[in-house]
GROMACS .gro file of C-alpha atoms in nm:
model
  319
    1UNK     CA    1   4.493   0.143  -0.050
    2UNK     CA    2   4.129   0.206  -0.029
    3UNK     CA    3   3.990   0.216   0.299
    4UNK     CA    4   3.653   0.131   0.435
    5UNK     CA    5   3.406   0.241   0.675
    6UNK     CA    6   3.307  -0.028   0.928
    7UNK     CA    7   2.955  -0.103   1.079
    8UNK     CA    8   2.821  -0.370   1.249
    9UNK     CA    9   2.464  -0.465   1.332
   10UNK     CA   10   2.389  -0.694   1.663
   11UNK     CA   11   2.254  -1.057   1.564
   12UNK     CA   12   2.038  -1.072   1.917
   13UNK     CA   13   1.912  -1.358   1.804
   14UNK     CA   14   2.116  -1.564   1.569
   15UNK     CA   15   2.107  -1.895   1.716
   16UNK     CA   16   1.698  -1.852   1.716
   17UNK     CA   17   1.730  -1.802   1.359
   18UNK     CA   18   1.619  -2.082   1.126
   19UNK     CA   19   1.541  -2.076   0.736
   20UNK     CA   20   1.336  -2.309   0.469
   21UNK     CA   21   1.293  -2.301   0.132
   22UNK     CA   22   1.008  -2.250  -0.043
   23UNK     CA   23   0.887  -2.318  -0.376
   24UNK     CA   24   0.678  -2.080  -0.604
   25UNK     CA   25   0.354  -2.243  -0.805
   26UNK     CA   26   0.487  -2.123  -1.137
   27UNK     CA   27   0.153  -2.263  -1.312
   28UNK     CA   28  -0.092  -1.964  -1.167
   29UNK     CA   29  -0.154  -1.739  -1.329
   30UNK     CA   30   0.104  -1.458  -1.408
   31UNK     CA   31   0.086  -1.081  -1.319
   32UNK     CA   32   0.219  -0.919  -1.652
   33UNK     CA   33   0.526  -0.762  -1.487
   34UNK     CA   34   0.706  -1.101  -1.439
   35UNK     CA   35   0.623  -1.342  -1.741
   36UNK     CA   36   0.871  -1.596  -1.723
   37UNK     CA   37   0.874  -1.852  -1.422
   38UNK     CA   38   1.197  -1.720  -1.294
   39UNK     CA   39   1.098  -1.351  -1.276
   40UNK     CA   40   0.747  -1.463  -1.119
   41UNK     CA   41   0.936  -1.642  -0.817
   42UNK     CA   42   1.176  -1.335  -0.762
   43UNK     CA   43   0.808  -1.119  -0.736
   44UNK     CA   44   0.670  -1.347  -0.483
   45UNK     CA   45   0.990  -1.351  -0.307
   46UNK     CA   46   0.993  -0.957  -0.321
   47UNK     CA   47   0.634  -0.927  -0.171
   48UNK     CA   48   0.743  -1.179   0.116
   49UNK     CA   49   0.978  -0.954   0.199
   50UNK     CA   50   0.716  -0.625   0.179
   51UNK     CA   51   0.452  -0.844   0.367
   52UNK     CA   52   0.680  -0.932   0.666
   53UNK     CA   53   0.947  -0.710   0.867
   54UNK     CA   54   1.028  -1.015   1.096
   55UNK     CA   55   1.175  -1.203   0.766
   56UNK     CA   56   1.429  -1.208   0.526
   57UNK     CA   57   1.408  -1.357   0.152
   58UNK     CA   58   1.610  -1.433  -0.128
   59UNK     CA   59   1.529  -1.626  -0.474
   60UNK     CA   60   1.755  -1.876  -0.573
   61UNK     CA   61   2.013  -1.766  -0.797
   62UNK     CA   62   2.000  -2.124  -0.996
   63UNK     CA   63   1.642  -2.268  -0.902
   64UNK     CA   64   1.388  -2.140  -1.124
   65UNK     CA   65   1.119  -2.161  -0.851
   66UNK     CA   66   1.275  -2.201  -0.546
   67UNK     CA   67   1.350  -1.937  -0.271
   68UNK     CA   68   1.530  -1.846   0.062
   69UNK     CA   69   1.327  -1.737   0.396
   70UNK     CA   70   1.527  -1.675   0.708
   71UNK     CA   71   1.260  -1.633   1.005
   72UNK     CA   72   1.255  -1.699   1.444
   73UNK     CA   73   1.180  -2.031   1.586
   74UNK     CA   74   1.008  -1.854   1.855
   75UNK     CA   75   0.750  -1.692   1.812
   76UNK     CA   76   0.453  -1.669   1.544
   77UNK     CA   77   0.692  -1.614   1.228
   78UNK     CA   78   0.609  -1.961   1.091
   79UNK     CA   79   0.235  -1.938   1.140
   80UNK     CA   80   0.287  -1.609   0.928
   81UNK     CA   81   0.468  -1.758   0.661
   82UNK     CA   82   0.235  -2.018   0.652
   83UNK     CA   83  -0.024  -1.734   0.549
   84UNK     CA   84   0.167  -1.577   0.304
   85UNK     CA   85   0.253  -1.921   0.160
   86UNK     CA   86  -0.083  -1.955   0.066
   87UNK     CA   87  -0.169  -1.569  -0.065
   88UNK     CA   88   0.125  -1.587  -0.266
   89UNK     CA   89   0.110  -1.979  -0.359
   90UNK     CA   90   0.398  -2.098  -0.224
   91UNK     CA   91   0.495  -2.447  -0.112
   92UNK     CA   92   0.743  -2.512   0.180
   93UNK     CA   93   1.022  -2.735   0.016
   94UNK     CA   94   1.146  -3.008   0.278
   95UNK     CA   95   1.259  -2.919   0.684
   96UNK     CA   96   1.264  -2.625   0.905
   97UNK     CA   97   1.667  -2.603   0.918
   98UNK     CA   98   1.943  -2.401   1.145
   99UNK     CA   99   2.034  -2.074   0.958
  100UNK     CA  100   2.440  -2.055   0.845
  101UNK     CA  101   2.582  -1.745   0.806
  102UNK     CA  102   2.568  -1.776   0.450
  103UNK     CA  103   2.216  -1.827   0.414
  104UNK     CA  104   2.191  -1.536   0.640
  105UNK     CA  105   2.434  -1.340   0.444
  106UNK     CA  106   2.239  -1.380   0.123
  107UNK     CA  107   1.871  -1.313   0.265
  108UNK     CA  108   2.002  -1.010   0.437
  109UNK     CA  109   2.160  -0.866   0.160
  110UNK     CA  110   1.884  -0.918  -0.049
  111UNK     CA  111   1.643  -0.831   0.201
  112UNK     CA  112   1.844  -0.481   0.231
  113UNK     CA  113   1.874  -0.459  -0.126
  114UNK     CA  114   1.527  -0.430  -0.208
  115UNK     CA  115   1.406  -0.202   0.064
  116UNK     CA  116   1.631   0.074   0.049
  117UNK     CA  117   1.543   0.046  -0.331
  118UNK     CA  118   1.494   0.326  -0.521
  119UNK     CA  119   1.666   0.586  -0.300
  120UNK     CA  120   1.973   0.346  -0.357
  121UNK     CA  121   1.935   0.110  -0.669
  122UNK     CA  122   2.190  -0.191  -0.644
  123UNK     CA  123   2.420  -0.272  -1.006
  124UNK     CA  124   2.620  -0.585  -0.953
  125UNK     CA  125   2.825  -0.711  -0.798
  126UNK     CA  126   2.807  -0.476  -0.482
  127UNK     CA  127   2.718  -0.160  -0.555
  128UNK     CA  128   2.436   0.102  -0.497
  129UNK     CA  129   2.357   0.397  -0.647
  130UNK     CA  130   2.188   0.720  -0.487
  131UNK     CA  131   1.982   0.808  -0.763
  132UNK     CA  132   1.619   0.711  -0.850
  133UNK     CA  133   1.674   0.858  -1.170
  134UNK     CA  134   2.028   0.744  -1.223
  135UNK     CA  135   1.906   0.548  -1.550
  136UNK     CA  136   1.897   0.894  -1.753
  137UNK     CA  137   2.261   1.061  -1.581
  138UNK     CA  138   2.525   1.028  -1.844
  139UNK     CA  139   2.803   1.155  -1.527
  140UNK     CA  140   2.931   0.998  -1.232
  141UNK     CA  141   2.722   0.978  -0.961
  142UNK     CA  142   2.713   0.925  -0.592
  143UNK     CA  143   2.777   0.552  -0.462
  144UNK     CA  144   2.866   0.283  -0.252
  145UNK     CA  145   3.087   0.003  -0.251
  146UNK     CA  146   2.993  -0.296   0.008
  147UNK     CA  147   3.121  -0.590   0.159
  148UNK     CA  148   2.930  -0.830   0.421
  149UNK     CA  149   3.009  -1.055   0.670
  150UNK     CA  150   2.820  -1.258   0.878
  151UNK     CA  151   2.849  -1.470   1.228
  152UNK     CA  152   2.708  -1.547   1.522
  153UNK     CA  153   2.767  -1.250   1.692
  154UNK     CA  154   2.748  -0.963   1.389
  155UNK     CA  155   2.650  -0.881   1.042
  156UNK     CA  156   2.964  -0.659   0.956
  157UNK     CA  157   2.845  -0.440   0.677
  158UNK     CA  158   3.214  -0.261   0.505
  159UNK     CA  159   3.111   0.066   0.311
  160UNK     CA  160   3.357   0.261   0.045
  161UNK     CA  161   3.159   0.593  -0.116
  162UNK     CA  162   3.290   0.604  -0.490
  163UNK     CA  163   3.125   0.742  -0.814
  164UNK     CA  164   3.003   0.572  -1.018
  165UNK     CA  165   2.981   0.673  -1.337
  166UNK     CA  166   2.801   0.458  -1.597
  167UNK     CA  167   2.918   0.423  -1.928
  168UNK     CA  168   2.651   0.504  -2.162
  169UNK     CA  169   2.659   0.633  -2.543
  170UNK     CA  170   2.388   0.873  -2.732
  171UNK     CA  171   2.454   0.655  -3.011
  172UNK     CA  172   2.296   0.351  -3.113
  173UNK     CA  173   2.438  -0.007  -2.995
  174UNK     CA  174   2.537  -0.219  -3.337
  175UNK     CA  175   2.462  -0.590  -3.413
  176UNK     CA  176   2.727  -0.815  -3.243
  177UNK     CA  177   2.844  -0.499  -3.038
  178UNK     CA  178   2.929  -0.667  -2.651
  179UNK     CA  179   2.780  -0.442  -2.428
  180UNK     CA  180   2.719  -0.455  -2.030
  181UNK     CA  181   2.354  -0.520  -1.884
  182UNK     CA  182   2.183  -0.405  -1.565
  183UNK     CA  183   2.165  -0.460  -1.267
  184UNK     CA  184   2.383  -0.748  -1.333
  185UNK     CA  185   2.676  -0.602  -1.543
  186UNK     CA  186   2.711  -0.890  -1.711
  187UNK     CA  187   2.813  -0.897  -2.033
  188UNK     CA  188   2.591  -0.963  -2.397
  189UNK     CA  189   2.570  -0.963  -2.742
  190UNK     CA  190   2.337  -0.687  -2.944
  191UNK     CA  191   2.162  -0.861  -3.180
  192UNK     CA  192   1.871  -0.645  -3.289
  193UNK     CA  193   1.751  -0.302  -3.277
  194UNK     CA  194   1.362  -0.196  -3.261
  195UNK     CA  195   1.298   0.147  -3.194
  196UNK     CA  196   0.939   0.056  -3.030
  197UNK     CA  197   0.861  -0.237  -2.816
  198UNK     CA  198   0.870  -0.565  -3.010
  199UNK     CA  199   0.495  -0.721  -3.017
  200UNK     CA  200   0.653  -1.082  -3.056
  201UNK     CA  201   0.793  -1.012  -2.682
  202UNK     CA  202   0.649  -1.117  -2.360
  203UNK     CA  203   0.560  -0.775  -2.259
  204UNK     CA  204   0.252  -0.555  -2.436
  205UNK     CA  205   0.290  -0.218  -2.383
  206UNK     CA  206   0.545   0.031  -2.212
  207UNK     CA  207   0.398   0.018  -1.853
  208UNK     CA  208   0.431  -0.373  -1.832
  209UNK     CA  209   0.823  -0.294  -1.931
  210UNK     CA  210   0.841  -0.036  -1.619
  211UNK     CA  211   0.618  -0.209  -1.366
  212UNK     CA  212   0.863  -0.512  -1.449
  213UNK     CA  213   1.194  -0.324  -1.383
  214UNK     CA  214   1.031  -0.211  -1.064
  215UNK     CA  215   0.858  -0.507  -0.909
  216UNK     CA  216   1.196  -0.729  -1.030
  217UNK     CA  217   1.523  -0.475  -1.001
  218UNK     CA  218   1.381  -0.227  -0.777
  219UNK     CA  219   1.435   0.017  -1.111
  220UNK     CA  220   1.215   0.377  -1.194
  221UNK     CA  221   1.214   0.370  -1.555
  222UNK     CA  222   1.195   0.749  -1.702
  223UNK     CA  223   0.862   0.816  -1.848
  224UNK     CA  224   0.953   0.837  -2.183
  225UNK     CA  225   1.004   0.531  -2.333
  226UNK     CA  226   1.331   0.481  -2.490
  227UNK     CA  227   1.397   0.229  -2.749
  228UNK     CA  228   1.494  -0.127  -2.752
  229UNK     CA  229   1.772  -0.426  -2.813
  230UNK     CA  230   1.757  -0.797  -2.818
  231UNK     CA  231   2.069  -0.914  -2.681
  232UNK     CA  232   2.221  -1.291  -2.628
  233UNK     CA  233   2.380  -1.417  -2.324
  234UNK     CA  234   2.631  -1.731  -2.327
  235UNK     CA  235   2.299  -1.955  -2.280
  236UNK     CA  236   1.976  -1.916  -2.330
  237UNK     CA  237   1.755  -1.744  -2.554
  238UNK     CA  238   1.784  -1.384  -2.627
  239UNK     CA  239   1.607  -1.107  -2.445
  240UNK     CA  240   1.466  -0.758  -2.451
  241UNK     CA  241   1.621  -0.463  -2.266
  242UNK     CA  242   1.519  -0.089  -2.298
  243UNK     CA  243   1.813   0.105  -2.405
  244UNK     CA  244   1.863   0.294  -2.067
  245UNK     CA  245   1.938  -0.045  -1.908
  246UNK     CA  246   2.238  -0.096  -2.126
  247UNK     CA  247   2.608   0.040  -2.133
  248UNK     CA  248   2.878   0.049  -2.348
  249UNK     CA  249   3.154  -0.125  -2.112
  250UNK     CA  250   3.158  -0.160  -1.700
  251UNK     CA  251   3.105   0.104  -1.498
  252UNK     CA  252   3.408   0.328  -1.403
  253UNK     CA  253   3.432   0.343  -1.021
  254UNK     CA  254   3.682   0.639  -0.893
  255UNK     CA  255   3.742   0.716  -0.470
  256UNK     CA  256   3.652   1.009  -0.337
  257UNK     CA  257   3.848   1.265  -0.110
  258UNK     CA  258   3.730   1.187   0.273
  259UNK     CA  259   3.483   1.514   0.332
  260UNK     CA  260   3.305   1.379   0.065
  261UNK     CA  261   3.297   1.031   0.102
  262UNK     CA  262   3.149   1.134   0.456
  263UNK     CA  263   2.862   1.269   0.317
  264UNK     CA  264   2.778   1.001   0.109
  265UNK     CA  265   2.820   0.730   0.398
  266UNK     CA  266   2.596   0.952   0.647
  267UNK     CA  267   2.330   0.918   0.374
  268UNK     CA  268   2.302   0.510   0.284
  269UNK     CA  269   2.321   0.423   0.659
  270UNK     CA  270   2.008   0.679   0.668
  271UNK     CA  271   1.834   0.554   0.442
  272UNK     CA  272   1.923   0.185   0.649
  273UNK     CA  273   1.806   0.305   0.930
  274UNK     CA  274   1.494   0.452   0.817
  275UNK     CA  275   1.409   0.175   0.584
  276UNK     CA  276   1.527  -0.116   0.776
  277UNK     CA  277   1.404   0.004   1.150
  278UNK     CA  278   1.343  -0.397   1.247
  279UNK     CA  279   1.605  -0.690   1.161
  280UNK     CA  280   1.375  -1.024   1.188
  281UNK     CA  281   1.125  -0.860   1.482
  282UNK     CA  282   1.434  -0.645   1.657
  283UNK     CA  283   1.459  -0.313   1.680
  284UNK     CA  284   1.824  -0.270   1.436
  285UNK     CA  285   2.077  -0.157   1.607
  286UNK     CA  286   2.403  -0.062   1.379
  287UNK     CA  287   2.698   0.060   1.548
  288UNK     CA  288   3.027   0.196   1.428
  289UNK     CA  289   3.292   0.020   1.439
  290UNK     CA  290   3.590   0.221   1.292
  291UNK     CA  291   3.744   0.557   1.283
  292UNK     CA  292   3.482   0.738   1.080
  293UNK     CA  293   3.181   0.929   1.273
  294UNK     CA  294   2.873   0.934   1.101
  295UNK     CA  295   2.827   1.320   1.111
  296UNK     CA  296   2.754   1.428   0.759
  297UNK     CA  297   2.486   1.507   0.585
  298UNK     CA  298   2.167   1.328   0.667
  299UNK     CA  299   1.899   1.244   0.432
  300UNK     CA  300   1.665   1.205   0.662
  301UNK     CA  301   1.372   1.487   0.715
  302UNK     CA  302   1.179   1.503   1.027
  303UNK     CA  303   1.189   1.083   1.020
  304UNK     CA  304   1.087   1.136   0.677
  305UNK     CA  305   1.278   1.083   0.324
  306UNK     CA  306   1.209   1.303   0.051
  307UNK     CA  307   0.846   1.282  -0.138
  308UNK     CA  308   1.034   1.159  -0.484
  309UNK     CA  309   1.239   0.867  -0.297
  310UNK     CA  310   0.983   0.736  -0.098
  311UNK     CA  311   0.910   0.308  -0.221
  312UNK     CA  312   0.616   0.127  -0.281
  313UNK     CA  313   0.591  -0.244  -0.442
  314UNK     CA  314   0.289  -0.199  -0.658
  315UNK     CA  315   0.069  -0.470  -0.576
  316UNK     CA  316  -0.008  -0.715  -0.881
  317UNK     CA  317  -0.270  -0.728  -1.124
  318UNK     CA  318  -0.381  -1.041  -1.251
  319UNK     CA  319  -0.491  -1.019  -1.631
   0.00000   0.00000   0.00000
């Protein structure tokens, strides 16, 4: 039976806590990482959440322009988001509401997600991976398995350190070939190959490719540029992924012994910590609460992660 390591962060404030929902203007004009309407909402949502400690954000998984804020109703958080409505051209969409813990749940996580991003890159459904450069590692690598819960009291966060080891393939992908997608891991059809970047697609050169992983997934494309598929979900029309963002099958996940799992534990609730110092205005405060003391390794440098995992958003440009 696997086991998990328990934490739990104090919700000081929960019943403070309110959320709206916010839509994006999807007819401004587009920065050239995030060309379709649903990929420019996720961006704004993304630098809400880089503009403002004392918030959380989500997009809406279904909504094309539509997204999540979770902020105080004390306080000047709504005068704030008020502001960044109107850098960012957004558009508060009906009433100021109570929070639920699964509008909480979801904002947090994404919240999370994103700024511990790319010391550990999320793949779906609830996994992180401590690489930046895990897109070129053809072994397992270090990870985390994790499970949320939210009430009044807590936001329970349940961590299980696995590998993770990605199944990719040196050889090329073949028309009709199901493969796996990231971050998602959903599954897709190949349908065509191009060794360069197609000039019919939204995107015009290699650097709008990477500054779109990045601003959207949280992702470091390598350098070099790879090549290219079109691929074809159940619905909708097909799309363009670089090579190193697709795998032959689902990843295969395998435990670890406990010294080592220690290590890796000690290491994500670092990077937590140093990433996530302030929940919505208050200091964070994550306790343990099970068997396991955090006293592995720690990631952590004089307050200071390494040079290479150290995250910026890039601000857009508008072209």
């Amino acid at each position: 039976m696997s086991t998990y390591y328990t934490y739990k962060i104090l919700n000081e404030n929960f019943n403070n806590l309110c959320y709206l929902k916010a839509i994006a203007n999807v007819k401004d004009k587009h920065d050239r990482s995030a060309p379709s309407n649903y990929h420019w909402k996720i961006l704004k949502c993304r630098m809400i959440i880089f503009s403002a400690s004392s918030i959380l954000s989500c997009p809406d998984k279904n909504d094309v322009k539509q997204i999540h804020i979770v902020f105080n109703k004390i306080g000047d958080d709504y005068d704030r988001l008020n502001s960044l409505f109107i850098k960012y051209s957004l558009i508060q969409d009906g009433s100021i509401r109570q929070v639920t813990s699964d509008v909480y749940s979801m904002c947090f996580f994404y919240t999370m997600s994103a700024k511990i991003a790319p010391v550990w890159n999320f793949i779906g459904p609830n996994y992180f991976i401590n690489n930046r450069n895990f897109l070129k590692v053809f072994g397992p690598q270090d990870g985390i398995k994790l499970k949320l819960y939210v009430n009044d009291d807590y936001t329970m966060l349940e961590f299980k350190p696995v590998k993770i080891h990605l199944i990719k393939s040196k050889e090329n992908f073949l028309p009709g070939e199901s493969i796996t997608v990231l971050p998602s891991l959903n599954k897709a059809i190949i349908e065509e190959y191009s060794k360069s970047l197609p000039k019919s697609g939204d995107f015009k050169c290699y650097k709008d490719i990477r500054r779109h992983w990045k601003n959207i997934h949280g992702y470091r494309l390598p350098d070099e540029e790879y090549s290219y598929y079109k691929v074809r979900f159940w619905r909708g029309e097909p799309l363009t992924y670089p090579e190193v963002c697709l795998l032959r099958s689902y990843p295969i996940i395998t435990p670890l012994p406990k010294n080592a799992e220690n290590l890796i534990l000690s290491k994500f609730i670092s990077t937590i910590k140093l990433k996530m110092p302030f929940i919505l205005g208050v200091p964070l405060k994550i306790t343990n609460d099970s068997y396991h003391h955090e006293n592995g390794y720690d990631n952590v440098i004089n307050g200071k992660l390494p040079e290479t995992q150290l995250i910026s958003l890039c601000t857009p440009t508008q072209h």
